[in-house]
XYZ file of C-alpha atoms in Angstrom:
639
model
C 18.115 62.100 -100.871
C 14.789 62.965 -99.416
C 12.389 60.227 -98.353
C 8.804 61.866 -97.644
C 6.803 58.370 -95.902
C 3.009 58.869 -96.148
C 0.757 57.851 -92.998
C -2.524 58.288 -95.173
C -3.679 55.125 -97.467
C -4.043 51.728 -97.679
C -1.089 50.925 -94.956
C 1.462 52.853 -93.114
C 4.178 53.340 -94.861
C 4.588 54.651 -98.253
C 7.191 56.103 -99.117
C 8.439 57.853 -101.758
C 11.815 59.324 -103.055
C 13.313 62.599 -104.078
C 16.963 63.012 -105.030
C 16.499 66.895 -106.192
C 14.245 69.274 -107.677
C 10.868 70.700 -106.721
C 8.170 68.978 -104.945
C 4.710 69.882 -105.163
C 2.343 68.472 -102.962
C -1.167 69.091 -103.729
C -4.941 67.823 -105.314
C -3.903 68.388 -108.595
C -2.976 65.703 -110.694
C -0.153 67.481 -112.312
C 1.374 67.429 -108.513
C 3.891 65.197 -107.338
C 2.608 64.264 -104.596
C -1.649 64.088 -105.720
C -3.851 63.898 -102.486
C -7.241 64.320 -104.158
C -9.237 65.226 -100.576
C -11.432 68.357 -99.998
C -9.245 69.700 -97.182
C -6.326 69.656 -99.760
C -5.827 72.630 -101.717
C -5.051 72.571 -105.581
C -1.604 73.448 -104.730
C -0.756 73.308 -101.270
C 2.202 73.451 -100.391
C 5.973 72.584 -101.758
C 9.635 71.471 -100.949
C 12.548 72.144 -102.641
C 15.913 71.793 -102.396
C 18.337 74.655 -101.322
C 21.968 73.971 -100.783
C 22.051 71.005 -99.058
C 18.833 72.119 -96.724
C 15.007 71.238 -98.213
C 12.874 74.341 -97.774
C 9.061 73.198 -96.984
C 6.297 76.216 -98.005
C 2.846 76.797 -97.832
C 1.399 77.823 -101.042
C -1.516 79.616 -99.394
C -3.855 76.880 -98.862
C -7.075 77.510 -97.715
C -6.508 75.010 -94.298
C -2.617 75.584 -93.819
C -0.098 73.560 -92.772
C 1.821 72.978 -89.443
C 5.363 70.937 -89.357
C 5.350 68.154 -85.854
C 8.490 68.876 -84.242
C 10.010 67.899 -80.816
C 6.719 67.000 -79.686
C 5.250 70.623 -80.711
C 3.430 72.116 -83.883
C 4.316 74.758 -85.656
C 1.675 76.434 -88.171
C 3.586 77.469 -91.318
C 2.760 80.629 -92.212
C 1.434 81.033 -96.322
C 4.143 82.150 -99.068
C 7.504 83.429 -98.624
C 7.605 84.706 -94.784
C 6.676 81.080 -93.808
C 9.568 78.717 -95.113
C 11.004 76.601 -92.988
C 14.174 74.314 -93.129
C 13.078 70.802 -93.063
C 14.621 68.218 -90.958
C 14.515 64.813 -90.982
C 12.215 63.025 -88.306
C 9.390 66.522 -89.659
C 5.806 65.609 -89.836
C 4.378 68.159 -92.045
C 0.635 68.045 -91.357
C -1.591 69.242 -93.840
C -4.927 69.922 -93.838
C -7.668 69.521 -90.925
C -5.464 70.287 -87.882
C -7.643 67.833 -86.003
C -7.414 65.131 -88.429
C -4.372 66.022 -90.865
C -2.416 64.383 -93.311
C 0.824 63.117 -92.393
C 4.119 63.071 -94.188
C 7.170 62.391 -92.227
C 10.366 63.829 -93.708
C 13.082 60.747 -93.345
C 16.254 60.257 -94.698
C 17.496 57.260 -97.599
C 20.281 55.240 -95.483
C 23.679 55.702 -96.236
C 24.701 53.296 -99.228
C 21.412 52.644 -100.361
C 20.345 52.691 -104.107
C 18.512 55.602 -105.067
C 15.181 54.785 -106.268
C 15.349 54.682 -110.669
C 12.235 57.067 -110.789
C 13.531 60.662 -110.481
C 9.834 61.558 -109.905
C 7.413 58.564 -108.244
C 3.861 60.021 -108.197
C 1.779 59.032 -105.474
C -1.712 59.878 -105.673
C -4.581 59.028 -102.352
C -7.913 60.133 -103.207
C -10.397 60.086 -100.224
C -14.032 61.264 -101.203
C -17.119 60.964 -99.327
C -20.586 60.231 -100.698
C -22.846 63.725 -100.608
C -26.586 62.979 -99.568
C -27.846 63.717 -103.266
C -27.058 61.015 -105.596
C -24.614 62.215 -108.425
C -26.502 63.118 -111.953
C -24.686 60.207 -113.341
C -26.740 58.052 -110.704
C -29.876 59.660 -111.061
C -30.210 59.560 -114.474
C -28.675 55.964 -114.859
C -32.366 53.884 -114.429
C -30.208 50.341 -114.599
C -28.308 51.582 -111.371
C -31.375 52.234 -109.553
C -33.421 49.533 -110.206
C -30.338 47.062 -109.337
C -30.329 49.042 -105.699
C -34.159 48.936 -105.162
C -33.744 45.094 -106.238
C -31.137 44.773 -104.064
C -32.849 46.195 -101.043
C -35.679 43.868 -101.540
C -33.655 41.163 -101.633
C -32.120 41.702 -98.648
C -35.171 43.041 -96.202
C -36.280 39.399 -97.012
C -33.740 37.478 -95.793
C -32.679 37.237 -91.639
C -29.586 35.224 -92.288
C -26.169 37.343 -92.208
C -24.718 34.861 -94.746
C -27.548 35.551 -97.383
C -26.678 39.014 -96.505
C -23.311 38.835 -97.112
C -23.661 36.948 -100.770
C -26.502 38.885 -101.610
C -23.925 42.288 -101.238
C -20.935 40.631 -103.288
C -23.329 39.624 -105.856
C -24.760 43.248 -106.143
C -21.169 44.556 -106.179
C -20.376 42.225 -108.826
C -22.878 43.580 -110.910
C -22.517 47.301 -110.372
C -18.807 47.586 -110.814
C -17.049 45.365 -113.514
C -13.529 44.238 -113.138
C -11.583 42.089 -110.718
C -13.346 43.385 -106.975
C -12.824 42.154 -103.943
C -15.098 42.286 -101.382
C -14.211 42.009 -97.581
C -16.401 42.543 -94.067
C -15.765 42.731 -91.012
C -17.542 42.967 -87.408
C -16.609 44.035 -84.473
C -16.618 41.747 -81.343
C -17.517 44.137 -78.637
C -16.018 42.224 -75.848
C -12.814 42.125 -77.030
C -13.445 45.808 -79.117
C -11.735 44.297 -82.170
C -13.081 43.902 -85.657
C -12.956 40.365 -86.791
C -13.618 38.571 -90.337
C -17.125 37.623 -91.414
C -17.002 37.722 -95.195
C -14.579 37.733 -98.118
C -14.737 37.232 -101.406
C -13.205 37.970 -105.437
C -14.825 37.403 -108.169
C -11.225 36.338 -109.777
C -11.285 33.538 -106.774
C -8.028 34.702 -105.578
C -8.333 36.468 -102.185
C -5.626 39.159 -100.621
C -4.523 39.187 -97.216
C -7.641 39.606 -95.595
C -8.077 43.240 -93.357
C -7.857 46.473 -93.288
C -5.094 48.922 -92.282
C -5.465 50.130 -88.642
C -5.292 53.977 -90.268
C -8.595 53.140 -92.737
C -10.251 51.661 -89.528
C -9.390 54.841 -87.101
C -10.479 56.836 -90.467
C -13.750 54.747 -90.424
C -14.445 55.206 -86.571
C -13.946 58.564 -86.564
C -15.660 60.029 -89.716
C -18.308 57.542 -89.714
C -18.251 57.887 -93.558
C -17.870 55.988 -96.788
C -14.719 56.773 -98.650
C -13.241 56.293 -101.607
C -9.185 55.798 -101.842
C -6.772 55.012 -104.449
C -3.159 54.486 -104.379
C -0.549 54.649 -107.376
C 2.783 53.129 -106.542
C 5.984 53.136 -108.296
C 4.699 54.874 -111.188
C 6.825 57.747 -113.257
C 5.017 60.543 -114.545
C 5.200 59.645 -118.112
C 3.805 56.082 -117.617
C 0.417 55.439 -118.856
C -2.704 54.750 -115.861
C -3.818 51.737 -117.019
C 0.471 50.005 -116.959
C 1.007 51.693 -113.558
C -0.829 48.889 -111.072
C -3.839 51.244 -109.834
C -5.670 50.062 -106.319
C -9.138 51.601 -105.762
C -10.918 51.352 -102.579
C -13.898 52.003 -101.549
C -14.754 51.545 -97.445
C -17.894 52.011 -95.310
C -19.019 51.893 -91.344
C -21.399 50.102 -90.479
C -23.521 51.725 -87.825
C -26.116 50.501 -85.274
C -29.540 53.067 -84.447
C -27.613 54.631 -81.957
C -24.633 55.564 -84.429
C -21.718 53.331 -83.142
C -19.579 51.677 -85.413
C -19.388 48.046 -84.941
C -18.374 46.800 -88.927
C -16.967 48.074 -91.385
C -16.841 47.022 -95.476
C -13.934 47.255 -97.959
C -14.288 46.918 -101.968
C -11.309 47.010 -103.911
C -10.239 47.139 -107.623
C -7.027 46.586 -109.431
C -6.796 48.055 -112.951
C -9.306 50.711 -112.963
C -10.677 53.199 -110.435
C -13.494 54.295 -108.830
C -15.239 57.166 -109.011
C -17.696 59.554 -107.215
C -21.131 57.462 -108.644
C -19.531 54.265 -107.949
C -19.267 55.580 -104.341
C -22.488 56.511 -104.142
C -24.009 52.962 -104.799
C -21.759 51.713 -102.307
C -22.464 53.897 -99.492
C -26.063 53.276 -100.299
C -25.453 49.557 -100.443
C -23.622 50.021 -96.743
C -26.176 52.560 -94.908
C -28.342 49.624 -96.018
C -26.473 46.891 -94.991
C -26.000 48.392 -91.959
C -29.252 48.999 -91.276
C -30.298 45.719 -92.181
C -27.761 43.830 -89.773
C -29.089 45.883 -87.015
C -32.639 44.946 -87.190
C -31.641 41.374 -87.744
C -29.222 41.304 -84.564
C -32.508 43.179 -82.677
C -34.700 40.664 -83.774
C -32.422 37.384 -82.687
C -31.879 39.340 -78.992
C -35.805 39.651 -79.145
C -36.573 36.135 -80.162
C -33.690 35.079 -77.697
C -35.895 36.948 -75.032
C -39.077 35.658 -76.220
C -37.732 31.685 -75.470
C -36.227 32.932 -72.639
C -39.361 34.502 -71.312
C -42.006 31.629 -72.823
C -39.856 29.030 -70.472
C -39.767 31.293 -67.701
C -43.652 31.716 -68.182
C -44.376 27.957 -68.529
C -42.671 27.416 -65.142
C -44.756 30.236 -63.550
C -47.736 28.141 -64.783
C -46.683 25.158 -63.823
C -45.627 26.510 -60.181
C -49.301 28.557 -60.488
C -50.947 25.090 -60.937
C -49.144 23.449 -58.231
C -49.796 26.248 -56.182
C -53.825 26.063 -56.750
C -53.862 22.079 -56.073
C -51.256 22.123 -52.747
C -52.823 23.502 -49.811
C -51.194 26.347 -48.627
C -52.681 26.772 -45.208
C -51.816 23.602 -43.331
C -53.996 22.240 -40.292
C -57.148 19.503 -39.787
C -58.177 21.350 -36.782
C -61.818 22.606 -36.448
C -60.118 26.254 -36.538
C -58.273 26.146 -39.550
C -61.162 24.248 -41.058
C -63.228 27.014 -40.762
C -60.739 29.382 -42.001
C -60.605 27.262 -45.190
C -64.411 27.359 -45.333
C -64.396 31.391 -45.106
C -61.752 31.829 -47.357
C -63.140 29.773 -50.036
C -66.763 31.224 -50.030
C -65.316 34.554 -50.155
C -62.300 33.812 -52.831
C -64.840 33.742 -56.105
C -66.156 37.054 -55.488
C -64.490 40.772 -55.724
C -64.988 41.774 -52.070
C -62.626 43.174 -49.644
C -61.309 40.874 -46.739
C -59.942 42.023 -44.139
C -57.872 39.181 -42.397
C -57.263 39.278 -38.669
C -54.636 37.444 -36.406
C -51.773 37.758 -34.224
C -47.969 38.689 -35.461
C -46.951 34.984 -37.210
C -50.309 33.323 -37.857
C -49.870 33.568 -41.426
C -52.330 36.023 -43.032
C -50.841 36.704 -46.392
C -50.671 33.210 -46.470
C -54.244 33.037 -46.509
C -54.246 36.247 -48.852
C -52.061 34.644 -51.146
C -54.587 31.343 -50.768
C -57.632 33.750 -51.402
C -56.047 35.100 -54.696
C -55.092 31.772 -55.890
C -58.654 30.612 -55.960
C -60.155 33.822 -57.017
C -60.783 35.056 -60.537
C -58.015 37.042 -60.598
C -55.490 34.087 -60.200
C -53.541 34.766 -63.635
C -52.850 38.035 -62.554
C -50.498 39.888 -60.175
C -50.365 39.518 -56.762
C -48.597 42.347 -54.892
C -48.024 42.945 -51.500
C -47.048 45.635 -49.166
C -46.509 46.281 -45.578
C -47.475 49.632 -44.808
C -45.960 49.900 -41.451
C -42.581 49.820 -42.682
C -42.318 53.031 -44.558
C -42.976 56.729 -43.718
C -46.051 58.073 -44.709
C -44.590 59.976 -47.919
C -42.617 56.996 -49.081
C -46.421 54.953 -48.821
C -47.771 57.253 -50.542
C -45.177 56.867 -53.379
C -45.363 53.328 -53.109
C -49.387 52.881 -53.343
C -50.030 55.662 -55.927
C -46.782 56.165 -57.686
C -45.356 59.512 -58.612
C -44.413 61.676 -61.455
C -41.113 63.257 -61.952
C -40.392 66.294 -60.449
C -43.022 65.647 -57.747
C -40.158 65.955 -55.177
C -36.581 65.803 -54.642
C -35.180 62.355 -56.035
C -38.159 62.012 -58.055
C -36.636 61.551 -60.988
C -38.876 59.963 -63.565
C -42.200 58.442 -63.690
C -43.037 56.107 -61.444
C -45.771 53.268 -61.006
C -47.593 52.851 -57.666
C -48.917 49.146 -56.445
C -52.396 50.275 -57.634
C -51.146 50.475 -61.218
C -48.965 47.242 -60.588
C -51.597 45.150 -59.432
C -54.250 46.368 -61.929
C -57.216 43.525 -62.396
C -55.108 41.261 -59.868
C -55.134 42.080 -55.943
C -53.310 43.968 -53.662
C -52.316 43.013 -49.958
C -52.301 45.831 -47.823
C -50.117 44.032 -44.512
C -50.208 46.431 -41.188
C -53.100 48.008 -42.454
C -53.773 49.545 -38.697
C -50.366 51.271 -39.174
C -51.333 53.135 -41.972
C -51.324 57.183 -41.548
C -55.111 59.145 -41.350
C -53.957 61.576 -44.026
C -53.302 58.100 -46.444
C -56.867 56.688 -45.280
C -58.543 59.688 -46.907
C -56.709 58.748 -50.323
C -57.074 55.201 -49.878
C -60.889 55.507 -48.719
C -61.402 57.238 -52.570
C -59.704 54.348 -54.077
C -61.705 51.683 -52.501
C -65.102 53.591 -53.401
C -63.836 55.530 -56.949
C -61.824 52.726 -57.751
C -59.295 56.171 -58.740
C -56.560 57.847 -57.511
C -53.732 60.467 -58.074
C -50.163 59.835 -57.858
C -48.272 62.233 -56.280
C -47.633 65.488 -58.427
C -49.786 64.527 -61.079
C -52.448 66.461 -62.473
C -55.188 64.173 -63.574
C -56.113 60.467 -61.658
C -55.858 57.644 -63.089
C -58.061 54.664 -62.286
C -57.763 50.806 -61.408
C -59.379 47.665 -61.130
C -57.767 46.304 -57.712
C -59.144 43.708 -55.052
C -57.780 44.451 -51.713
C -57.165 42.216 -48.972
C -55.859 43.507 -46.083
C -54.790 42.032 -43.097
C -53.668 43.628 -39.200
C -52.897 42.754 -35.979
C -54.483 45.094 -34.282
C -58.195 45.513 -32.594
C -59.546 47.957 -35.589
C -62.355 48.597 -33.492
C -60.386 50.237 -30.499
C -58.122 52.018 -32.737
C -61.848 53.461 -34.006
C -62.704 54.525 -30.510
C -59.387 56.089 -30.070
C -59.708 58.128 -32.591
C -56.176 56.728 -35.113
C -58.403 54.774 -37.603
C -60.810 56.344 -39.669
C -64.639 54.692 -39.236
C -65.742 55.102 -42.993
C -62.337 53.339 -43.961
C -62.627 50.251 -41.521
C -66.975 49.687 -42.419
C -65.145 50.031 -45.999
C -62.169 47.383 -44.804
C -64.695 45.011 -42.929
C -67.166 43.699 -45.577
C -65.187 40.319 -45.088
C -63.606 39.495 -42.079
C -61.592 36.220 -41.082
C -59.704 35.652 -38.273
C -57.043 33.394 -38.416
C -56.705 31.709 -34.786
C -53.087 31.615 -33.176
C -51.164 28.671 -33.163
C -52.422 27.571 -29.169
C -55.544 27.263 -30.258
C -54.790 24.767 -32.654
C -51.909 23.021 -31.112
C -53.470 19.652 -32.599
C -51.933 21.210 -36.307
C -48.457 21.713 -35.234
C -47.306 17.925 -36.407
C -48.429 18.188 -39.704
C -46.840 21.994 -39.651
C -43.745 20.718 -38.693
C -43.359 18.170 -41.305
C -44.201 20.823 -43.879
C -42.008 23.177 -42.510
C -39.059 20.583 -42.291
C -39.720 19.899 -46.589
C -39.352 23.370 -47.179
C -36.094 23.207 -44.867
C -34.520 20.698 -46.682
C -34.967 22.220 -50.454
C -32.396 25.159 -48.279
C -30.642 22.778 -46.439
C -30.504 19.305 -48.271
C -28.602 17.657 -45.398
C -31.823 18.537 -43.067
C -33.378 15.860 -40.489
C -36.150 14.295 -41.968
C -38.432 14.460 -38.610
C -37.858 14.918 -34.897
C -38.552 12.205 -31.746
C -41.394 11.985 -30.059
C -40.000 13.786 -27.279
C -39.488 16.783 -29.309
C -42.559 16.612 -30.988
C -44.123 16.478 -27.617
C -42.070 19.336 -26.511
C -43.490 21.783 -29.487
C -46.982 20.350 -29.159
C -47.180 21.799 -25.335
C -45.243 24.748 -26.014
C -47.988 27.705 -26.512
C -46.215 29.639 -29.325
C -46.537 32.842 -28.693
C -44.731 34.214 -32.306
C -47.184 31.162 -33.632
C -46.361 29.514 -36.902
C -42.930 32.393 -37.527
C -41.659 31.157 -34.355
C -42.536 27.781 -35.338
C -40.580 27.817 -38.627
C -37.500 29.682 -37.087
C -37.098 27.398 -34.221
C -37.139 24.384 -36.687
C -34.430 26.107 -38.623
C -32.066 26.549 -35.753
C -32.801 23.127 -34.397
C -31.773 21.826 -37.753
C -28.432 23.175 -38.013
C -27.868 22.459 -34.140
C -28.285 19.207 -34.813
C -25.868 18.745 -37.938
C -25.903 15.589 -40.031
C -28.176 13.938 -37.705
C -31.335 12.368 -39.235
C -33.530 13.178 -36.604
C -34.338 16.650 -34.476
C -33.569 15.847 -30.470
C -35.054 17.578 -27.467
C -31.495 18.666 -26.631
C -31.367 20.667 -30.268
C -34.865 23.132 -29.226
C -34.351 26.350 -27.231
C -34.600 25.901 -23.690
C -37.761 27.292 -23.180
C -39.637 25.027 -25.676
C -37.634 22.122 -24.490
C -38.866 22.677 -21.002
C -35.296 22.625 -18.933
C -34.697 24.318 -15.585
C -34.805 27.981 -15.729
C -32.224 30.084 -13.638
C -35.244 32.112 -12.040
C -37.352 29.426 -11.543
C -38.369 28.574 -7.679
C -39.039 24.579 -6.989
C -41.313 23.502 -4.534
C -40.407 21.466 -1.502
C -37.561 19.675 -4.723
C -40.173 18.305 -6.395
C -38.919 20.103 -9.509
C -42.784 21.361 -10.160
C -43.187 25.240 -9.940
C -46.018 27.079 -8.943
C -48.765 28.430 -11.284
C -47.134 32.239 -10.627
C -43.932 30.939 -11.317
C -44.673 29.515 -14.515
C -46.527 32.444 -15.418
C -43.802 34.573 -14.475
C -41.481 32.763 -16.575
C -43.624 32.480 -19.664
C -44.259 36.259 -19.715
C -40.212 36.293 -19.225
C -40.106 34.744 -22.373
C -42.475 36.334 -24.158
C -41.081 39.844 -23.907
C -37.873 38.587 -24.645
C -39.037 37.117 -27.758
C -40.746 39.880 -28.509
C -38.254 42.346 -28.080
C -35.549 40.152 -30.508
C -39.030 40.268 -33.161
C -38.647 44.150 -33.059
C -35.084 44.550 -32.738
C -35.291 46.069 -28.881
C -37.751 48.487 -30.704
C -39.725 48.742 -27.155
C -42.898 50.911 -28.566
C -43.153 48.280 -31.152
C -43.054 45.905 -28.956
C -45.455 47.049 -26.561
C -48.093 47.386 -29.394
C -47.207 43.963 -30.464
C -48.222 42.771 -27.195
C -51.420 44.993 -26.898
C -49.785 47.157 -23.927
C -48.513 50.711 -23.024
C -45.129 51.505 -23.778
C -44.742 52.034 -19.700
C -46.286 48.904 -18.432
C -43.795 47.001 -20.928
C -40.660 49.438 -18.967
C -41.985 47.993 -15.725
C -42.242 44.062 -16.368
C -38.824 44.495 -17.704
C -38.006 45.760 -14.759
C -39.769 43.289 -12.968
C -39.001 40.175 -14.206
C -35.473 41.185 -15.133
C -35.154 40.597 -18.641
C -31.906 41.496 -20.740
């Protein structure tokens, strides 16, 4: 007895029985084995029995036929030259050779009872929805105006639930009889499609899901289609006694055309037909549609809470910012640093801010913007002496793509960034001549190109800029444009080192110690007098960075302990005996040229450890030739 199992329907296995006779597999109905499908010819193929061997043929089908054997395939040729002997564990494939039909040839077990039915007909239809509407649709004005009723209905609701009733309840309309409606979405993490809706209108519900064959059928055709199964029914039985399930199942896609649900409408009783599937897929493409935007919209309104807290904290901390002083000091210095940068922080003009390496300057450029006009706006900085002259460029005036290898796509410069808010230009000094030409245009055109483009764009910047160099002698000596620095210097404000103010470094130490502990919770809370006296008479070359780093090491050095010891500071600051320092007569005092020599010691080691050994960096740090810096290493021996 012949058992041919079908892998195409509503579940895996179907099988169905021959004891002896002819076969004929084909989308006919007259067939015995009906497989209504476009890549299915009207007769394509049949078995029969010859001896004791089944014979399979292809009746000339217009996609052919191939038999799975062994791991191999086999393409049958058409008619009488192609028979082959069928044996059991075959897959004849039929159809689309990527995506075929399967029937696997078994065999009934020994013993078994032969199935009543000398003939069972099995018949799968799968149709897909053409993009013109059937005539039957067209002309049916009830059907349309139920779908155009329907899509109202739903583009007015955001709530998948309303979604899902408002679908079952057009269903229910459209196609009479016992349906059963069942969706299904997929949760990406886990790439499996889970329950979200199902529903009869009898009340009784199935087992819930789809077959895993409909759902590979569904990712991979990205179609609605229409199936129906008959099961156990002879030939001579009428339709309507036979137990007929109709399907009908759709993807549904996001924009981008991934599958990520899928819908399944059945009917016992009576089946449906191409129309019926063309409301549905409507319904579906709809549906999906519909789901999309609304998932969009909750990741939007998601990201609009998300960024409406994130922007209520900016304006808090932008508040807090504007009322807390951010340069600290009660010295006459620093008080007329404040003054400067407060007459000058209403206005539009340039400032160009002036100091040693660690005096804080964008600190008082950030304190300048706060206080300005242009406080709601962005701030940007960026240190030109860290990049090469090309990469500035980039950086200032952006690029388009193709303007060079890497570039990629568009890019913004800072200029673009920082449009209506202000733009600190740190290390101005280092800045290349063939940059001050393009950033000379800027400051007077208020324009500029990016690199590779073919038209400028303008922008509506304030600059502040800030160096630590003498801008006058880099004039003279011929590495910074004159027109660019009368253009830098309408404002100028020098911010004086730390030595000159020594009588601020108590209340900068507490500040800097509050900012430690929101890092380091566990933190000293102040240091003894002795210490403070220590960094009071210390002259702070690196100023207020130096400052700030030396608190941070003295903090861990001195662990849980509540207050900062002379024995936690660096040697140097805390004033103990030096290995090169010379006594006099064991008083412990040195010389004046002694203590010189061992403050410039320290200074150019400091220095070098700023600029990572870097020694031309250093020696322009320190305002002196690469060569004279060689020889007081030398001299005074430092590492």
């Amino acid at each position: 007895m012949l058992r041919l199992t079908l892998h195409f329907g509503l579940s895996n296995q179907h099988s169905v029985e021959f004891q002896s006779g002819e076969v004929m597999i084909g989308r006919k109905p007259h067939c015995s084995i009906a497989i209504v499908d476009p890549r299915i010819s009207g007769q394509h193929a049949r078995l029969y029995l010859q001896g004791s061997d089944w014979i399979f043929e292809d009746l000339f089908s217009t996609n052919g036929s191939m038999i799975h054997r062994s791991g191999q395939r086999t393409v049958v040729a058409p008619g009488a030259p192609g028979r082959q002997k069928i044996l059991t564990g075959d897959e004849l494939l039929l159809g689309d050779a990527d995506t075929p039909i399967v029937i696997r040839v078994d065999e009934a077990a020994a013993g078994e009872t032969p199935s009543p039915a000398r003939e069972t007909v099995v018949a799968v239809r799968a149709l897909k929805p053409t993009f013109e509407l059937p005539p039957r649709v067209r002309e049916d004005g009830a059907a349309l105006r139920d779908l155009c009723q329907f899509m109202g209905e739903q583009a007015r609701t955001s709530e998948l639930a309303d979604q899902f009733v408002g679908l079952f309840r057009f269903f229910q309309k459209r196609f009479s009889g016992d349906i059963w409606f069942y969706a299904a979405l997929r949760d990406f993490p886990q790439g499996e499609f889970r329950k979200a809706f199902s529903r009869s209108s009898s009340g009784k519900e199935p087992a819930d899901g789809a077959p895993p064959s409909l759902r590979e059928r569904l990712l991979s055709e990205k179609q609605a289609i229409l199936l129906k199964e008959t099961r156990g029914a002879q030939q001579s039985e009428p339709a309507a006694a036979s137990g007929v399930d109709s399907i009908m199942a759709a993807p549904l896609m996001d924009h981008a055309g991934k599958v990520f649900g899928l819908f399944l409408l059945s009917r016992r009783g009576r089946e449906f037909d191409e129309a019926d599937l063309a409301l549905f897929a409507a319904a579906a493409a709809h549906a999906g549609s519909t789901f999309e935007t609304i998932r969009l919209v909750d990741e939007l309104k998601a990201a609009r809470e998300q960024l409406s807290a994130s922007n209520k904290t900016l304006l808090q901390d932008i508040a807090k910012s504007r009322s807390a002083p951010l340069l600290i000091g009660e010295s006459p210095a620093i008080r007329k640093v404040l003054k400067a940068s407060d007459a000058v922080a209403g206005s539009d003009s340039t400032v160009l801010i002036q100091g040693e390496t660690g005096v804080g300057k964008e600190v008082l450029a950030r304190h300048i913007h706060g206080r300005s006009a242009r406080a709601d706006r962005y701030f940007a900085a960026v240190n030109c002496g860290a990049l090469t002259a090309t990469l500035l460029e980039s950086e200032l005036f952006g690029h388009v793509k193709g303007a060079f290898t890497g570039a990629t796509s568009n890019k913004k410069g800072y200029f673009s960034i920082a449009n209506h808010g202000t733009l600190f230009l740190d290390e101005i000094g280092e800045i290349p001549l063939q940059l001050q030409v393009k950033l000379l245009r800027v400051l007077q055109e208020g324009e500029f190109w990016p690199v590779g483009a073919d038209k400028p764009e303008t922008c509506d910047v304030r600059i502040l800029a800030a160096t630590n160099r003498v801008l006058e002698t880099e004039v003279k000596e011929g590495r910074f444009r004159e027109d660019l620095y009368f253009r830098l210097n309408v404002f100028p404000i020098r911010v004086p080192p730390l030595r000159e103010r020594q009588e601020d470094i108590p209340l900068l130490v507490n500040h800097l110690l509050e900012r430690l502990r929101e890092r380091h919770p566990n933190a000293p809370q102040k240091l003894t007098e002795r210490a403070m006296a220590c960094l009071c008479a210390f002259p702070w070359p690196g100023n207020i960075r130096q400052l700030s780093n030396e608190l941070e090491r003295a903090c861990l050095l001195s662990g849980h302990s509540t207050h900062i010891d002379v024995d936690a500071l660096s040697p140097e600051i805390a004033g103990e005996d030096d290995p090169d320092v010379v006594t006099v007569d064991g008083t412990g005092r040195e010389t004046l040229k002694e203590t010189m020599r061992r403050l410039e010691k320290g200074v150019i080691k400091r220095a070098l450890d700023e600029h990572h050994n870097n020694k031309t960096a250093t020696a322009r740090a320190l305002g002196i030739s690469r060569q004279a810096l060689l020889l007081k290493i030398n001299m005074l021996g430092v590492d």
